[in-house]
GROMACS .gro file of C-alpha atoms in nm:
model
  269
    1MET     CA    1  -2.388  -0.515   1.256
    2LYS     CA    2  -2.356  -0.230   1.013
    3HIS     CA    3  -1.977  -0.243   1.052
    4PHE     CA    4  -1.962  -0.612   0.945
    5LYS     CA    5  -2.192  -0.549   0.642
    6LYS     CA    6  -1.958  -0.274   0.519
    7LEU     CA    7  -1.665  -0.505   0.565
    8ALA     CA    8  -1.834  -0.784   0.385
    9LEU     CA    9  -1.924  -0.557   0.089
   10ALA     CA   10  -1.562  -0.431   0.077
   11ALA     CA   11  -1.432  -0.792   0.074
   12CYS     CA   12  -1.673  -0.884  -0.206
   13ALA     CA   13  -1.552  -0.586  -0.405
   14VAL     CA   14  -1.199  -0.705  -0.373
   15LEU     CA   15  -1.294  -1.050  -0.477
   16ALA     CA   16  -1.493  -0.926  -0.776
   17PHE     CA   17  -1.202  -0.720  -0.893
   18GLY     CA   18  -0.925  -0.973  -0.869
   19PHE     CA   19  -0.993  -1.297  -0.692
   20ALA     CA   20  -1.308  -1.439  -0.843
   21ALA     CA   21  -1.287  -1.806  -0.736
   22CYS     CA   22  -1.332  -2.120  -0.935
   23SER     CA   23  -1.162  -2.445  -0.841
   24SER     CA   24  -1.154  -2.591  -1.186
   25GLY     CA   25  -1.295  -2.533  -1.528
   26ASP     CA   26  -1.167  -2.421  -1.874
   27ASP     CA   27  -1.110  -2.045  -1.908
   28SER     CA   28  -1.002  -2.014  -2.268
   29SER     CA   29  -0.906  -1.646  -2.250
   30SER     CA   30  -0.577  -1.603  -2.437
   31ASN     CA   31  -0.270  -1.426  -2.302
   32ASN     CA   32   0.085  -1.419  -2.439
   33ASN     CA   33   0.209  -1.544  -2.098
   34ASN     CA   34  -0.044  -1.827  -2.074
   35ASN     CA   35   0.072  -2.185  -2.121
   36THR     CA   36  -0.055  -2.457  -2.358
   37ASN     CA   37  -0.114  -2.768  -2.165
   38GLY     CA   38  -0.326  -3.080  -2.169
   39ASN     CA   39  -0.512  -3.242  -2.462
   40GLY     CA   40  -0.601  -3.050  -2.774
   41GLY     CA   41  -0.357  -2.765  -2.700
   42THR     CA   42  -0.576  -2.611  -2.440
   43THR     CA   43  -0.442  -2.279  -2.309
   44TYR     CA   44  -0.429  -2.226  -1.936
   45ILE     CA   45  -0.328  -1.932  -1.713
   46GLY     CA   46  -0.068  -2.129  -1.520
   47THR     CA   47   0.201  -2.377  -1.607
   48LYS     CA   48   0.006  -2.667  -1.448
   49ALA     CA   49  -0.315  -2.784  -1.609
   50PRO     CA   50  -0.622  -2.805  -1.373
   51SER     CA   51  -0.588  -3.187  -1.371
   52GLU     CA   52  -0.228  -3.182  -1.252
   53ALA     CA   53  -0.151  -3.238  -0.887
   54LYS     CA   54  -0.097  -2.918  -0.689
   55ALA     CA   55   0.182  -2.878  -0.438
   56VAL     CA   56   0.244  -2.648  -0.141
   57GLY     CA   57   0.340  -2.305  -0.274
   58ASP     CA   58   0.142  -2.332  -0.594
   59ILE     CA   59  -0.045  -2.021  -0.700
   60VAL     CA   60  -0.395  -2.120  -0.820
   61PHE     CA   61  -0.574  -1.929  -1.092
   62SER     CA   62  -0.942  -1.892  -1.174
   63ASP     CA   63  -0.934  -2.160  -1.446
   64GLY     CA   64  -0.809  -2.421  -1.197
   65SER     CA   65  -0.450  -2.418  -1.333
   66ALA     CA   66  -0.158  -2.340  -1.115
   67THR     CA   67   0.209  -2.216  -1.110
   68PRO     CA   68   0.470  -2.306  -0.848
   69TYR     CA   69   0.595  -2.008  -0.656
   70ALA     CA   70   0.964  -1.932  -0.674
   71SER     CA   71   1.157  -1.627  -0.554
   72ASP     CA   72   1.237  -1.522  -0.912
   73LEU     CA   73   0.880  -1.585  -1.044
   74THR     CA   74   0.720  -1.305  -1.236
   75LEU     CA   75   0.349  -1.283  -1.327
   76THR     CA   76   0.171  -1.064  -1.579
   77ASP     CA   77  -0.095  -0.830  -1.462
   78ASP     CA   78  -0.351  -1.055  -1.616
   79GLN     CA   79  -0.222  -1.351  -1.414
   80LYS     CA   80  -0.217  -1.153  -1.096
   81ALA     CA   81  -0.576  -1.050  -1.148
   82LYS     CA   82  -0.679  -1.412  -1.198
   83ALA     CA   83  -0.487  -1.558  -0.903
   84ILE     CA   84  -0.720  -1.679  -0.637
   85ALA     CA   85  -0.532  -1.890  -0.378
   86VAL     CA   86  -0.199  -2.027  -0.256
   87ILE     CA   87  -0.175  -2.399  -0.173
   88PHE     CA   88  -0.065  -2.450   0.185
   89TYR     CA   89  -0.122  -2.819   0.248
   90VAL     CA   90  -0.132  -3.157   0.073
   91GLY     CA   91  -0.182  -3.466   0.284
   92THR     CA   92  -0.394  -3.677   0.520
   93GLU     CA   93  -0.317  -3.552   0.864
   94LEU     CA   94  -0.590  -3.289   0.864
   95ASN     CA   95  -0.867  -3.554   0.817
   96SER     CA   96  -1.113  -3.603   1.097
   97GLY     CA   97  -1.252  -3.926   1.231
   98ASP     CA   98  -1.151  -4.261   1.087
   99ASP     CA   99  -1.045  -4.128   0.748
  100THR     CA  100  -0.668  -4.172   0.742
  101THR     CA  101  -0.619  -4.227   0.369
  102THR     CA  102  -0.794  -3.948   0.175
  103SER     CA  103  -0.542  -3.683   0.064
  104ARG     CA  104  -0.667  -3.326   0.080
  105THR     CA  105  -0.521  -3.027  -0.107
  106LEU     CA  106  -0.599  -2.702   0.053
  107GLY     CA  107  -0.549  -2.343  -0.055
  108VAL     CA  108  -0.593  -2.013   0.125
  109GLY     CA  109  -0.764  -1.718  -0.043
  110LEU     CA  110  -0.562  -1.411  -0.122
  111ALA     CA  111  -0.788  -1.156   0.031
  112HIS     CA  112  -0.812  -1.159   0.416
  113ASN     CA  113  -1.016  -0.946   0.655
  114LYS     CA  114  -0.752  -0.761   0.858
  115SER     CA  115  -0.988  -0.523   1.023
  116GLY     CA  116  -1.126  -0.784   1.268
  117LEU     CA  117  -1.450  -0.969   1.296
  118ALA     CA  118  -1.626  -1.151   1.586
  119TRP     CA  119  -1.632  -1.531   1.579
  120CYS     CA  120  -1.996  -1.482   1.669
  121THR     CA  121  -2.185  -1.202   1.839
  122ASN     CA  122  -2.309  -1.217   2.192
  123SER     CA  123  -2.658  -1.242   2.066
  124ALA     CA  124  -2.580  -1.553   1.855
  125ASN     CA  125  -2.715  -1.883   2.006
  126ALA     CA  126  -2.365  -2.040   1.979
  127TYR     CA  127  -2.215  -1.767   2.197
  128SER     CA  128  -2.278  -1.935   2.533
  129LYS     CA  129  -2.260  -2.298   2.412
  130ASN     CA  130  -1.979  -2.543   2.435
  131ILE     CA  131  -1.999  -2.689   2.088
  132THR     CA  132  -1.817  -3.022   2.149
  133THR     CA  133  -1.834  -3.134   1.779
  134ILE     CA  134  -1.607  -2.862   1.660
  135GLN     CA  135  -1.336  -2.882   1.923
  136CYS     CA  136  -0.979  -2.937   1.794
  137PRO     CA  137  -0.753  -2.969   2.107
  138ALA     CA  138  -0.384  -2.871   2.060
  139SER     CA  139  -0.085  -2.998   2.245
  140GLY     CA  140   0.278  -2.909   2.235
  141SER     CA  141   0.465  -2.579   2.226
  142ALA     CA  142   0.425  -2.282   1.991
  143GLY     CA  143   0.554  -2.387   1.645
  144ALA     CA  144   0.537  -2.759   1.730
  145LEU     CA  145   0.165  -2.818   1.783
  146THR     CA  146  -0.030  -3.138   1.722
  147PHE     CA  147  -0.403  -3.168   1.710
  148THR     CA  148  -0.688  -3.411   1.769
  149GLY     CA  149  -1.065  -3.391   1.722
  150ASP     CA  150  -1.230  -3.188   1.441
  151LYS     CA  151  -0.941  -3.083   1.213
  152ASN     CA  152  -1.149  -3.033   0.900
  153GLY     CA  153  -1.341  -2.703   0.913
  154SER     CA  154  -1.537  -2.739   0.589
  155ASP     CA  155  -1.861  -2.822   0.773
  156ASN     CA  156  -1.807  -2.644   1.104
  157LEU     CA  157  -2.080  -2.382   1.053
  158SER     CA  158  -2.335  -2.657   0.973
  159GLN     CA  159  -2.209  -2.849   1.271
  160ILE     CA  160  -2.286  -2.550   1.496
  161GLY     CA  161  -2.644  -2.546   1.358
  162THR     CA  162  -2.688  -2.922   1.414
  163PHE     CA  163  -2.551  -2.891   1.764
  164LEU     CA  164  -2.783  -2.602   1.851
  165ALA     CA  165  -3.087  -2.782   1.712
  166SER     CA  166  -2.996  -3.099   1.909
  167ASN     CA  167  -2.937  -2.920   2.237
  168SER     CA  168  -3.264  -2.736   2.310
  169SER     CA  169  -3.168  -2.422   2.108
  170THR     CA  170  -3.259  -2.264   1.774
  171ASP     CA  171  -3.028  -2.299   1.478
  172ASP     CA  172  -2.952  -1.941   1.390
  173THR     CA  173  -2.647  -1.998   1.167
  174ALA     CA  174  -2.840  -1.876   0.857
  175THR     CA  175  -2.817  -1.525   1.006
  176ALA     CA  176  -2.488  -1.391   0.868
  177ASP     CA  177  -2.479  -1.105   1.124
  178ASN     CA  178  -2.462  -1.351   1.407
  179TYR     CA  179  -2.149  -1.526   1.276
  180PRO     CA  180  -1.922  -1.262   1.106
  181ALA     CA  181  -1.602  -1.459   1.076
  182PHE     CA  182  -1.777  -1.765   0.941
  183TYR     CA  183  -1.968  -1.562   0.684
  184PHE     CA  184  -1.661  -1.380   0.565
  185ALA     CA  185  -1.527  -1.715   0.459
  186LYS     CA  186  -1.861  -1.865   0.347
  187ASN     CA  187  -1.933  -1.557   0.125
  188TYR     CA  188  -1.576  -1.541  -0.011
  189ALA     CA  189  -1.690  -1.766  -0.303
  190SER     CA  190  -1.832  -2.108  -0.350
  191ASP     CA  191  -1.698  -2.381  -0.116
  192TRP     CA  192  -1.473  -2.161   0.096
  193TYR     CA  193  -1.482  -2.189   0.479
  194LEU     CA  194  -1.327  -2.064   0.804
  195PRO     CA  195  -1.031  -2.299   0.882
  196THR     CA  196  -0.986  -2.495   1.206
  197ILE     CA  197  -0.698  -2.421   1.435
  198ALA     CA  198  -0.520  -2.727   1.289
  199GLU     CA  199  -0.564  -2.594   0.930
  200LEU     CA  200  -0.443  -2.245   1.037
  201PHE     CA  201  -0.128  -2.410   1.187
  202GLN     CA  202  -0.057  -2.572   0.852
  203ILE     CA  203  -0.069  -2.231   0.688
  204TRP     CA  204   0.176  -2.101   0.957
  205LYS     CA  205   0.416  -2.386   0.878
  206SER     CA  206   0.437  -2.258   0.520
  207LYS     CA  207   0.385  -1.887   0.605
  208GLU     CA  208   0.703  -1.759   0.440
  209THR     CA  209   0.608  -1.913   0.104
  210VAL     CA  210   0.239  -1.836   0.133
  211ASP     CA  211   0.299  -1.469   0.223
  212ALA     CA  212   0.558  -1.424  -0.056
  213ALA     CA  213   0.328  -1.582  -0.313
  214SER     CA  214   0.027  -1.383  -0.204
  215LYS     CA  215   0.227  -1.060  -0.203
  216LEU     CA  216   0.344  -1.129  -0.561
  217CYS     CA  217  -0.025  -1.147  -0.662
  218GLY     CA  218  -0.119  -0.834  -0.471
  219GLY     CA  219  -0.291  -1.028  -0.193
  220SER     CA  220  -0.285  -1.017   0.185
  221GLU     CA  221  -0.011  -1.148   0.409
  222PHE     CA  222  -0.042  -1.318   0.744
  223GLY     CA  223   0.256  -1.150   0.889
  224SER     CA  224   0.240  -1.152   1.269
  225ASP     CA  225  -0.141  -1.116   1.297
  226VAL     CA  226  -0.372  -1.335   1.508
  227TYR     CA  227  -0.633  -1.521   1.315
  228TRP     CA  228  -0.965  -1.675   1.419
  229SER     CA  229  -1.024  -2.043   1.361
  230SER     CA  230  -1.355  -2.210   1.347
  231SER     CA  231  -1.261  -2.437   1.645
  232GLN     CA  232  -1.449  -2.412   1.975
  233TYR     CA  233  -1.233  -2.389   2.287
  234ALA     CA  234  -1.308  -2.665   2.541
  235SER     CA  235  -1.380  -2.446   2.844
  236PRO     CA  236  -1.521  -2.194   2.909
  237ASP     CA  237  -1.810  -2.210   2.666
  238LEU     CA  238  -1.777  -1.842   2.558
  239ARG     CA  239  -1.428  -1.884   2.393
  240ALA     CA  240  -1.301  -2.000   2.054
  241CYS     CA  241  -0.946  -2.069   1.930
  242ASN     CA  242  -0.709  -1.853   1.729
  243LEU     CA  243  -0.351  -1.879   1.608
  244ASP     CA  244  -0.072  -1.624   1.650
  245PHE     CA  245   0.119  -1.611   1.318
  246SER     CA  246   0.419  -1.437   1.484
  247SER     CA  247   0.494  -1.752   1.685
  248GLY     CA  248   0.278  -2.045   1.571
  249GLY     CA  249   0.117  -2.051   1.912
  250TRP     CA  250  -0.252  -2.102   1.978
  251TYR     CA  251  -0.477  -1.905   2.214
  252ASN     CA  252  -0.839  -1.854   2.295
  253ASN     CA  253  -1.058  -1.541   2.323
  254GLY     CA  254  -1.415  -1.452   2.381
  255LYS     CA  255  -1.621  -1.531   2.077
  256SER     CA  256  -1.739  -1.174   2.039
  257VAL     CA  257  -1.388  -1.022   2.031
  258THR     CA  258  -1.347  -0.830   1.703
  259ASN     CA  259  -0.966  -0.763   1.686
  260LYS     CA  260  -0.874  -1.095   1.509
  261SER     CA  261  -0.805  -1.130   1.139
  262VAL     CA  262  -0.991  -1.378   0.919
  263CYS     CA  263  -0.900  -1.577   0.615
  264ALA     CA  264  -1.085  -1.827   0.395
  265VAL     CA  265  -0.967  -2.170   0.277
  266ARG     CA  266  -1.101  -2.440   0.042
  267ALA     CA  267  -1.011  -2.771  -0.104
  268PHE     CA  268  -0.878  -2.804  -0.460
  269ASN     CA  269  -0.842  -3.089  -0.697
   0.00000   0.00000   0.00000
């Protein structure tokens, strides 16, 4: 997997340069374009303090503050360098199981892997397994999909490991080379993960705003690319789900296919 290692190193270099991630905190670096918010006149990078509720379209910065995207928004070079995500979802419909009340706020990282990574390699133990616990069945037509099952991808890699260990196989999910797409997201920064097909669809629903905000910050755009999700396809075992950002349609491909793009998401306060 020399190719994947090179891509991972390149992604890390991009992150180190401009998108070092931190969901909250108090970066007190001063800038003439920063804003004074909160108690004690604390200076933040964005117009919203870290404790303020974030909304879809907000650009999140490395100190946890945010600024709503608008077509006439301008950012300083310093702000662009410290932008880490765009919020694409606030709500409860992406919860899994019996939790129907917890509101989640999700953002997508600005640096994507557009070169293509495998969901897993054909030597990974999950390659030929139907991992029922991470299925997220979709229904409806392109652009009007609804989902059931596992809609929260934050623990899908660990769920793969648990499934393997419980089904007469060895948990090999600690081997990054076996799960390239998952590890691009996992290594992006702390608490980031590969989204489910339902989470990708939520990004698609706000794609115009997300792409414009990311472009303003010098980040990647979804455009018309196809992106891997962390969701297992129901049958056959060797396939996983992806989303076509040109149409909002969902598809499935062999897990070892390497021509799909990858992004990372995480929850924010």
